[in-house]
Coordinates of C-alpha atoms in Angstrom, one line a residue:
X1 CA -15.4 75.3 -51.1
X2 CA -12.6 73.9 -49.6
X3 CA -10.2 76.0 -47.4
X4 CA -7.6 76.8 -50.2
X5 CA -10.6 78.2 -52.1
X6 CA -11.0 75.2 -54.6
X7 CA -14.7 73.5 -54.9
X8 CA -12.8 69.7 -54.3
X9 CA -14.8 67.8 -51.4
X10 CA -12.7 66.7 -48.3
X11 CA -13.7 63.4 -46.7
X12 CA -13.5 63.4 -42.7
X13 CA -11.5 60.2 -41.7
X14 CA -14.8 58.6 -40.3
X15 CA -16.1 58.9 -44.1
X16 CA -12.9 57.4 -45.4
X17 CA -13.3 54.4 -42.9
X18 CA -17.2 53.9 -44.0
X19 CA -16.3 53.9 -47.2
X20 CA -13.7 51.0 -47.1
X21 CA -15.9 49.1 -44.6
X22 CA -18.9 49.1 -47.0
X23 CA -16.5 48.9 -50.3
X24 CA -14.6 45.9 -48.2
X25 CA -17.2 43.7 -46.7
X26 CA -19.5 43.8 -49.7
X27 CA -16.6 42.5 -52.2
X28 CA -15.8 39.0 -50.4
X29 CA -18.4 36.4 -49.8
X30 CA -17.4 34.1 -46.1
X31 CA -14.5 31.6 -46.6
X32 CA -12.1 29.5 -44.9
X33 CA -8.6 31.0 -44.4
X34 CA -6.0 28.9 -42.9
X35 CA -2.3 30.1 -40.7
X36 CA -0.5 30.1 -37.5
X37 CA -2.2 31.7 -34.6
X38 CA 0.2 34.4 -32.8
X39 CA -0.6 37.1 -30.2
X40 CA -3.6 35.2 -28.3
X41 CA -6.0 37.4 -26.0
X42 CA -8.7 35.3 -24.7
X43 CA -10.6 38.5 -23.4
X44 CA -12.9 37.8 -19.7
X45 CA -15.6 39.5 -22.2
X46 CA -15.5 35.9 -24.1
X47 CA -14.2 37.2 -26.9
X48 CA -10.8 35.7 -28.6
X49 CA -8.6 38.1 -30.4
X50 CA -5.3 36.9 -32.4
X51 CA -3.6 36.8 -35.4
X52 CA -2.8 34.7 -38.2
X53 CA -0.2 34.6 -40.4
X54 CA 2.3 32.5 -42.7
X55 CA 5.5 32.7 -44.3
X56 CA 4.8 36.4 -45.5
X57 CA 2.3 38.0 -44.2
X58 CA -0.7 38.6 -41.2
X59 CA -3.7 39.4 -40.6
X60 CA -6.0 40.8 -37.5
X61 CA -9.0 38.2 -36.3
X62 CA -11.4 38.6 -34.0
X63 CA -13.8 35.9 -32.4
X64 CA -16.5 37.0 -31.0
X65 CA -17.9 34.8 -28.1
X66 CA -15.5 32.3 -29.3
X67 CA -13.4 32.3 -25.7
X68 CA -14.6 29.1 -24.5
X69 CA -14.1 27.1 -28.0
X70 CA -10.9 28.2 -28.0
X71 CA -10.0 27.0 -25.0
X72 CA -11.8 23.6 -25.2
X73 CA -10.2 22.9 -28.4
X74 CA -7.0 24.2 -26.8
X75 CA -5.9 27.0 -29.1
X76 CA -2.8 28.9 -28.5
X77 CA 0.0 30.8 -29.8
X78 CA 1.8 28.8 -32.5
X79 CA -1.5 26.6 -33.6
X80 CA -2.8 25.7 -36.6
X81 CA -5.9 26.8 -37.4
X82 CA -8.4 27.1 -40.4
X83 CA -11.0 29.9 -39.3
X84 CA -14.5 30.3 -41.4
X85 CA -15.6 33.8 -41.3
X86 CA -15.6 37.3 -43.3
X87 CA -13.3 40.3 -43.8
X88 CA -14.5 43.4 -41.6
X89 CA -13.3 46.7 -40.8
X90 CA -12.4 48.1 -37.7
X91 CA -13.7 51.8 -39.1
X92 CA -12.5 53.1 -35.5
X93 CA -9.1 52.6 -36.1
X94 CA -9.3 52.3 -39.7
X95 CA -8.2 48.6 -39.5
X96 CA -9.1 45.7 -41.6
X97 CA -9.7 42.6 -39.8
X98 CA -11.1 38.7 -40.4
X99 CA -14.3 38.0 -38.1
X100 CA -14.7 34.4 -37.1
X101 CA -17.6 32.3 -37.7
X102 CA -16.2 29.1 -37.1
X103 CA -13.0 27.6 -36.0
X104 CA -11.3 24.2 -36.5
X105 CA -7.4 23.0 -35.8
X106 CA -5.7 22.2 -39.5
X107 CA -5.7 19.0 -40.8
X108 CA -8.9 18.3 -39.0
X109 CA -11.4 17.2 -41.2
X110 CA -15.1 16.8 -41.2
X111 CA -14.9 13.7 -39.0
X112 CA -13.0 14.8 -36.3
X113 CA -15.0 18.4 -36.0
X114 CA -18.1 16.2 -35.9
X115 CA -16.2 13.7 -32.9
X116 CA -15.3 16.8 -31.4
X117 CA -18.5 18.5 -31.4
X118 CA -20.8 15.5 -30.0
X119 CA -17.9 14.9 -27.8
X120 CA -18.2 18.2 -25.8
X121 CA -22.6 18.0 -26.2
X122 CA -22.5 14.5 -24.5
X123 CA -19.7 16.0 -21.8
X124 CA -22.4 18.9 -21.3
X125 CA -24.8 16.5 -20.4
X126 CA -22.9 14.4 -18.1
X127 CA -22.6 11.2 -19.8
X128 CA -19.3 10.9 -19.3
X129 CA -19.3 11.8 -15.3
X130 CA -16.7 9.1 -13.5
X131 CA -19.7 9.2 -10.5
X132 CA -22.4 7.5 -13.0
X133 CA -19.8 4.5 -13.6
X134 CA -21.1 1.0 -12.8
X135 CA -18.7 -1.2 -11.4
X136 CA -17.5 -4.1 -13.3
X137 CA -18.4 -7.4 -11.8
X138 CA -15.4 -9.0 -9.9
X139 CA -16.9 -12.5 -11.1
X140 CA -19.2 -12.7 -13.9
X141 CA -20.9 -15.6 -14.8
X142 CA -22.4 -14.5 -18.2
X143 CA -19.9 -12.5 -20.6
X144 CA -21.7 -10.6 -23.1
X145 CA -19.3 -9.4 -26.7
X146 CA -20.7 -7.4 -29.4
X147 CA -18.5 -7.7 -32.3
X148 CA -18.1 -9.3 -35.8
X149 CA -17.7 -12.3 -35.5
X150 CA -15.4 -12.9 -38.2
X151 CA -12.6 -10.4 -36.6
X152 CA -9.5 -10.7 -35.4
X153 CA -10.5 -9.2 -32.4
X154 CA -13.2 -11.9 -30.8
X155 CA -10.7 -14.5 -31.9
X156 CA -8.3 -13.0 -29.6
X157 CA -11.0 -12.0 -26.8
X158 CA -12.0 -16.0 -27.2
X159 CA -8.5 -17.6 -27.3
X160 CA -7.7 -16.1 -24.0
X161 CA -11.0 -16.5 -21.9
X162 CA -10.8 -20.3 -23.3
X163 CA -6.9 -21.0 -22.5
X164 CA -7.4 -19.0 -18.6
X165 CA -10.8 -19.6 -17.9
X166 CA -12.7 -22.0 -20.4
X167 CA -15.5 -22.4 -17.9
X168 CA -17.3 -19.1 -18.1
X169 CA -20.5 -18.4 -20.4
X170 CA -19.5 -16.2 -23.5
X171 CA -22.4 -15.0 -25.9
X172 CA -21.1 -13.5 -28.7
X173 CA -23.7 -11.1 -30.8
X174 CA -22.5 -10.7 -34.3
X175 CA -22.7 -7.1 -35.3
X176 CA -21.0 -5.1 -38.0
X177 CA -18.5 -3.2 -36.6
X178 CA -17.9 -0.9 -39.8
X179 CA -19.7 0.8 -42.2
X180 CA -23.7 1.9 -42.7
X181 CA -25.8 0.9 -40.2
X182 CA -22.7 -0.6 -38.1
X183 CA -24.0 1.8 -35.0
X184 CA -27.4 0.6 -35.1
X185 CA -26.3 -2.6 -34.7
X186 CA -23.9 -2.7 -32.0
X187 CA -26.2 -0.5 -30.5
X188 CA -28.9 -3.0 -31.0
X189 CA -26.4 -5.7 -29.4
X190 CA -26.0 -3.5 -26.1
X191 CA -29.8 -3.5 -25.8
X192 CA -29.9 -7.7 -26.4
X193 CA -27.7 -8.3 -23.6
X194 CA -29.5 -5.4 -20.8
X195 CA -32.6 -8.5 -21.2
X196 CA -32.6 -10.1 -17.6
X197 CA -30.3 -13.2 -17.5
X198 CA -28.6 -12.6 -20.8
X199 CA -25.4 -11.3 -18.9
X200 CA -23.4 -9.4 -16.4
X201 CA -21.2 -7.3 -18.5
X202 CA -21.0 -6.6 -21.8
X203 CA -18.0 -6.2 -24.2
X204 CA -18.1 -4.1 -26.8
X205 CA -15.0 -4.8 -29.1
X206 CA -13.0 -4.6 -32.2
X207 CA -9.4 -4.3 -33.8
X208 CA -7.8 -1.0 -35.1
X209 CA -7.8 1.2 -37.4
X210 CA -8.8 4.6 -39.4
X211 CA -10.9 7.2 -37.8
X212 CA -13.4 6.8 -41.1
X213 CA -13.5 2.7 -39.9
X214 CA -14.1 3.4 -36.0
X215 CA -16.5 6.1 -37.5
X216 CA -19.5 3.8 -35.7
X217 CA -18.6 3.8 -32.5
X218 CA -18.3 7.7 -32.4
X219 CA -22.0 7.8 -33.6
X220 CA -24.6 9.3 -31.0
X221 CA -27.2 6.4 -31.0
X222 CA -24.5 4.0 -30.1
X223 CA -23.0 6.3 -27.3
X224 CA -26.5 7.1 -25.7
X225 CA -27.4 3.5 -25.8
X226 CA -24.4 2.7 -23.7
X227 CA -25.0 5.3 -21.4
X228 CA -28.6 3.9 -20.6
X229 CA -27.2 0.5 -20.3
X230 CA -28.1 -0.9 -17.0
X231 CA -25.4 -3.8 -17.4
X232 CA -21.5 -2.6 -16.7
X233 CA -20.0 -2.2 -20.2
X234 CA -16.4 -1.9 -21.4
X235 CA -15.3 -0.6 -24.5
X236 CA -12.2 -2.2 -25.9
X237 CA -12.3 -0.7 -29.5
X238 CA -9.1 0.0 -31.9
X239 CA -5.4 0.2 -30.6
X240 CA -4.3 1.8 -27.1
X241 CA -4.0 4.9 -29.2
X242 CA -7.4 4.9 -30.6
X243 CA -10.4 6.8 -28.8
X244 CA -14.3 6.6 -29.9
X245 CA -17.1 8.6 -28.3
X246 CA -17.6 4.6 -26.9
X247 CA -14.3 5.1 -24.9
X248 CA -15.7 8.3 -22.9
X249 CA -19.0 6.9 -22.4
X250 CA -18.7 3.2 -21.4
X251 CA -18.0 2.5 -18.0
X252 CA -14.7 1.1 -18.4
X253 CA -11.8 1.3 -21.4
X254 CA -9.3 -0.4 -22.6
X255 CA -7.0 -0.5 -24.7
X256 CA -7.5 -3.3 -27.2
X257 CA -9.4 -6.4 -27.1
X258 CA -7.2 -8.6 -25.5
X259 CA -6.8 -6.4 -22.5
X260 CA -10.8 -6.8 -22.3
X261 CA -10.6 -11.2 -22.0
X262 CA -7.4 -10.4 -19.4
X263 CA -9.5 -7.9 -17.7
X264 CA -12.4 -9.8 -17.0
X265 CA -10.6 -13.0 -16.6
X266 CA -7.8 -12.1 -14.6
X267 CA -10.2 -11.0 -11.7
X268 CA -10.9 -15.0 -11.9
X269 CA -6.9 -15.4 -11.3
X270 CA -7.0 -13.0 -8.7
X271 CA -9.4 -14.3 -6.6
X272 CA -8.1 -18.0 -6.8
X273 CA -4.6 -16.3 -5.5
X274 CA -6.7 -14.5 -3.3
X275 CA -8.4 -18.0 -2.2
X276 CA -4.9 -19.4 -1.5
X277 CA -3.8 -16.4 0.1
X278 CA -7.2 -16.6 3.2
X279 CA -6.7 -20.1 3.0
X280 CA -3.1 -19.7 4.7
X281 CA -4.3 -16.8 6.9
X282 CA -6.7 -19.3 8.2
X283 CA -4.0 -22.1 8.6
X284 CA -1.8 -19.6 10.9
X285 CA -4.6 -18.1 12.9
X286 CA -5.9 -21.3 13.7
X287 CA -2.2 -22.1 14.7
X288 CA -1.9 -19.4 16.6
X289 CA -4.7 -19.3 18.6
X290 CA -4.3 -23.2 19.2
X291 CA -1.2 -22.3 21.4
X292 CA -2.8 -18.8 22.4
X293 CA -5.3 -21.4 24.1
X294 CA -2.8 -23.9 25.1
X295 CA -0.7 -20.9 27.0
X296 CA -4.2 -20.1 29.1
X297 CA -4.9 -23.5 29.9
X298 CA -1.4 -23.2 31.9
X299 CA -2.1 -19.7 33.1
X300 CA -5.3 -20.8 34.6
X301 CA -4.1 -24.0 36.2
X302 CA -1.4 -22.0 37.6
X303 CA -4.7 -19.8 38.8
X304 CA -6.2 -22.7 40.5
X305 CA -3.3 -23.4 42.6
X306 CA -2.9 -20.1 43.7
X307 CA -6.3 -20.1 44.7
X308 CA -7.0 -23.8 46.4
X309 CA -8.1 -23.5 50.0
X310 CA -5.1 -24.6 51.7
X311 CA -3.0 -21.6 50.1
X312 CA -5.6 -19.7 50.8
X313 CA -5.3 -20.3 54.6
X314 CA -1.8 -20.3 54.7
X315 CA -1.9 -16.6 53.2
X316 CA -4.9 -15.8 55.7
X317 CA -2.4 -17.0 59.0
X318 CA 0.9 -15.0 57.7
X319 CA -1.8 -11.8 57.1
X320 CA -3.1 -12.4 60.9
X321 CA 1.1 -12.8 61.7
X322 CA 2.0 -9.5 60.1
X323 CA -0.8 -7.9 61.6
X324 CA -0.1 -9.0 65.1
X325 CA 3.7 -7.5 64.7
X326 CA 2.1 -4.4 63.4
X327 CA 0.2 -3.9 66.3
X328 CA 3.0 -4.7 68.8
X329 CA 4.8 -2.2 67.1
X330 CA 2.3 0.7 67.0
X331 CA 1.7 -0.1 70.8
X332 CA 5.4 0.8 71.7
X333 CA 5.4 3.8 69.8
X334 CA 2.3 4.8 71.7
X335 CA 3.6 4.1 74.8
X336 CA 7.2 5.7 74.2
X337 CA 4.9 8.5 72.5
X338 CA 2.8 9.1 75.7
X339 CA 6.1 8.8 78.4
X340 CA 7.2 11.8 76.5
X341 CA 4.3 14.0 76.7
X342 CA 4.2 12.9 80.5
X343 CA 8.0 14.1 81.0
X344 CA 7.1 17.0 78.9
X345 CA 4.3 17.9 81.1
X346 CA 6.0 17.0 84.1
X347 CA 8.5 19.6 82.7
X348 CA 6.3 22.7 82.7
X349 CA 3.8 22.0 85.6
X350 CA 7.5 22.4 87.9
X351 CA 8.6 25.5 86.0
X352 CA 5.2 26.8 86.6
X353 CA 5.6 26.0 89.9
X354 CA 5.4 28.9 92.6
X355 CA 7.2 27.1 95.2
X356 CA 10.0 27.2 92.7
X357 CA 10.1 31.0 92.2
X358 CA 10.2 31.4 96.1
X359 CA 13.9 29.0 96.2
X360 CA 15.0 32.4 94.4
X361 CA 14.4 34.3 96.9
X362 CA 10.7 35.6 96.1
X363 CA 7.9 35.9 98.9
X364 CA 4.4 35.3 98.3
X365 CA 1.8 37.4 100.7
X366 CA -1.1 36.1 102.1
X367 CA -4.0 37.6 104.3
X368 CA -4.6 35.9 107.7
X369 CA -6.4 32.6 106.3
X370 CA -3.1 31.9 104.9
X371 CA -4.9 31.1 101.5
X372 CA -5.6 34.6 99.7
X373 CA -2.5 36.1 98.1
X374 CA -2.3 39.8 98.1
X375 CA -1.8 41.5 95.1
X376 CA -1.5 45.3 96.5
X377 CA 0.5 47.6 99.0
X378 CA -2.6 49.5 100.0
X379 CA -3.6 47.7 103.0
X380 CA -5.4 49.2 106.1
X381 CA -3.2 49.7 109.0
X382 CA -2.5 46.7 111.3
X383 CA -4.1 44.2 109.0
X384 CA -2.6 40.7 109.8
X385 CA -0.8 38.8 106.8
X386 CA 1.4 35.8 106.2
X387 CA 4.8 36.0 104.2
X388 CA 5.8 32.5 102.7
X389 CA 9.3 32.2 101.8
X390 CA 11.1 28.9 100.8
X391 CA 12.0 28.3 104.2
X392 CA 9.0 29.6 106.1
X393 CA 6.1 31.7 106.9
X394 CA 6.2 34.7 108.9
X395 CA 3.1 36.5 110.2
X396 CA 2.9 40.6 110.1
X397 CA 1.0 43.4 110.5
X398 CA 0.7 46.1 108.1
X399 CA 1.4 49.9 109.1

């Protein structure tokens, strides 16, 4: 009984949301639902969250574990995106929502999902790292094409290696380049020219057009086979716009076929120029170093002059001249040097003289020899002395 005493029931708002969920996921079978993606969280969880919406209305999606496609196939707010999935409900917020299955941009069509998906499985797996590149030849001998043979393309790839270079070996392995079976048999070409001797890079080539008539080219046989080629290959399929599963995995693109017979050829072209180019160089060095050695010859004559006996003699007297007025020199400074240290001597031997002190009226005293000064008063009564003054010398007796 409910609280205003009637027997009704009264559904919590967990019920409520159960109820939907169950009603709502068990009435729609999975489907593809197209619209603009808006509000974009890629979550660090690696789930995607967003909406989608058109003209009138939106709806809630959630992708989860779809983080990484999104970003490799470079969603973001404002795409275009057809989603595969199933209605859910949210029961915790009582929200209806679409969970993601599967995810393509519009307009995309079974094709391009399928270039897209071998293109990031072959990516995985490194066949399309820059490091496992084989350089292409700078001169090869043998050029190998896999192509039809009735295309546009080798016509073009011909009439330009015959009007620059019409010397070099071409092999041409006729192939379907469209169609069933048209991978198998390029593929089968790329094999026939990794035999020893058959040739030294291999072109694999043809003109434009549709993705459905390039279709070959993005098939996995024929991009593995490349990738365990052990000759250099270049891709040159479609227009400069066009890109094959080829493209990424060859070890060189470019752009059409014609750019492929100017590639390989023009590296003929440069290293003629190149020739000319060393073949001047040479020319100039040898020039210069002909009067590099002509200037030495001169330098080393000049040498032997310098160095003949006779100069050598003459620089040997005017050393023994030079020192001769050196030592002349230092002699008179020594003996100018030594006169002074004389007078200087001179000098202080007569101020230390004691004769001198006594022209000032000093007396020295003696005892009788005459010989032994005396230094004190205290003498014994009548003891004979000598006085010495500048004059004289007076004998005395002390008291």
């Amino acid at each position: 009984m409910s609280a205003n005493g009637t027997t009704e029931p009264v559904w919590s708002v967990s019920a409520v949301n159960r109820a939907v969920k169950e009603t709502l996921e068990g009435a729609f079978m999975p489907f593809w639902m197209g619209g603009e993606v808006g509000s974009l969280l890629i979550h660090r969880s690696g789930h995607a969250y967003f909406q989608m919406k058109d003209e009138k209305s939106q709806i809630k999606v959630c992708w989860f574990g779809g983080a990484q496609q999104c970003r490799t196939l470079g969603v973001e707010n404002g795409s275009v995106v057809e989603v595969f999935g199933n209605l859910s409900v949210y029961d915790v917020r009582g929200e209806y929502q679409f969970s993601v299955k599967k995810l393509r941009l519009a307009g995309i069509g079974t094709l391009q999902q399928r270039f897209e998906e071998l293109k990031r499985k072959l990516e995985a797996e490194g066949l399309f790292d820059p490091a496992k590149k084989k350089a292409i030849p700078l001169l090869p001998r043998k050029i190998g094409v896999v192509s039809s043979p009735s295309g546009a393309a080798i016509r073009d790839f011909l009439q330009i290696i015959n009007r620059r270079f019409p010397n070099v070996e071409v092999k041409i392995f006729p192939a379907q380049v469209q169609g069933a079976g048209a991978a198998e048999e390029v593929a089968r070409g790329v094999e026939f020219f990794n035999r020893p001797g058959q040739a030294d890079v291999i072109v694999v080539t043809r003109g434009g057009g549709s993705m459905e008539d390039l279709w070959c080219f993005n098939e996995e046989i024929l991009a593995r086979t490349i990738a365990a080629s052990t000759v250099p290959v270049i891709s040159a399929v479609g227009h400069e716009i066009d890109f094959t599963i080829c493209d990424f995995v060859a070890d060189l693109r470019v752009p059409t076929p014609s750019a492929a017979a100017e590639l390989v050829i023009g590296r003929h072209d440069d290293i003629s120029a190149k020739i000319d180019r060393l073949l001047k160089d040479m020319c100039f060095t040898v020039q210069n170093r002909a009067q590099s050695a002509a200037m030495k010859v001169e330098r080393l004559a000049g040498k032997i002059d310098f160095y003949a006996p006779h100069r050598q003699l003459d620089r040997n007297k005017q050393y023994v001249d030079e020192l001769e007025l050196r030592l002349e020199s230092a002699l008179k400074l020594f003996h100018a040097s030594a006169v002074r240290r004389i007078d200087s001597l001179n000098a202080s031997l007569t101020a230390l003289d004691p004769g001198r002190q006594l022209e000032r009226g000093y007396a020295m005293v003696f005892e009788k020899d005459g010989r032994t000064l005396v230094a004190s008063s205290k003498q014994t009564p009548d003891t004979e002395l000598k006085i010495r003054f500048a004059d004289g010398t007076l004998e005395v007796k002390s008291l």
